[in-house]
Amino acid sequence: MVGPAGPLASVRSFSGAVANAISGVGGILIQFPFYAGGMGMMVGSGLAAGWTTLFVDRADATFLPALAFLSAGLVNVLMPSGGGQWAVQGPIMIPAAAALGADLPRVVMAVAWGDAWTDMIQPFWALPALAIAGLSARDIMGFCLVTLLVSDAILLLGSTFLP
């Protein structure tokens, strides 16, 4: 339906509404092209695969999940995309788990938990709630770092030793 001022007024009002909505999340939106570039550099240079292989080469069936967890956490710091990260690490972790006779579901979950684990030091997941509450990431970083350290021990032990 076209408004009383014609189709151009509808386009202007739509553009104004989008600009108003984006003003609160503009900083977040601008980051994603940089992350895509960083992911491209990590994948293209072989850095992500190299880090993963470095961890896998030192593993045995028991400790592969723990090393998968740590390598996923490290890769996630520079490439915060779970899907993109799995596209790089999955093709290394799956054959490694098979070759070592490791528990494949445990290794896969260790990569997923490692990816989520370091999200505590880059809390994008909290940004919408922080914006609504009028807070910044700085306001919650202490809590995030404590969660990072406590969950590290729990997730490493759980991925390695729990049945």
Coordinates of C-alpha atoms in Angstrom, one line a residue, residues 61 64-65 68 86 90 92-99 101-111:
A61 CA 42.3 -41.1 21.9
L64 CA 42.0 -35.6 21.7
P65 CA 38.7 -34.1 23.0
A68 CA 40.1 -30.2 20.3
W86 CA 33.8 -26.1 11.9
G90 CA 35.9 -30.5 11.2
I92 CA 40.9 -32.3 10.5
M93 CA 39.2 -33.5 13.7
I94 CA 37.0 -36.2 12.2
P95 CA 39.8 -38.1 10.5
A96 CA 42.0 -37.6 13.6
A97 CA 39.3 -39.1 15.9
A98 CA 38.9 -42.0 13.5
A99 CA 42.6 -42.6 13.2
G101 CA 40.0 -44.4 17.9
A102 CA 38.6 -41.5 19.8
D103 CA 35.0 -41.0 20.7
L104 CA 33.8 -38.9 17.6
P105 CA 30.7 -37.3 19.3
R106 CA 32.9 -36.3 22.2
V107 CA 35.5 -34.7 19.9
V108 CA 32.8 -32.9 17.9
M109 CA 31.2 -31.5 21.1
A110 CA 34.6 -30.5 22.4
V111 CA 35.1 -28.4 19.2

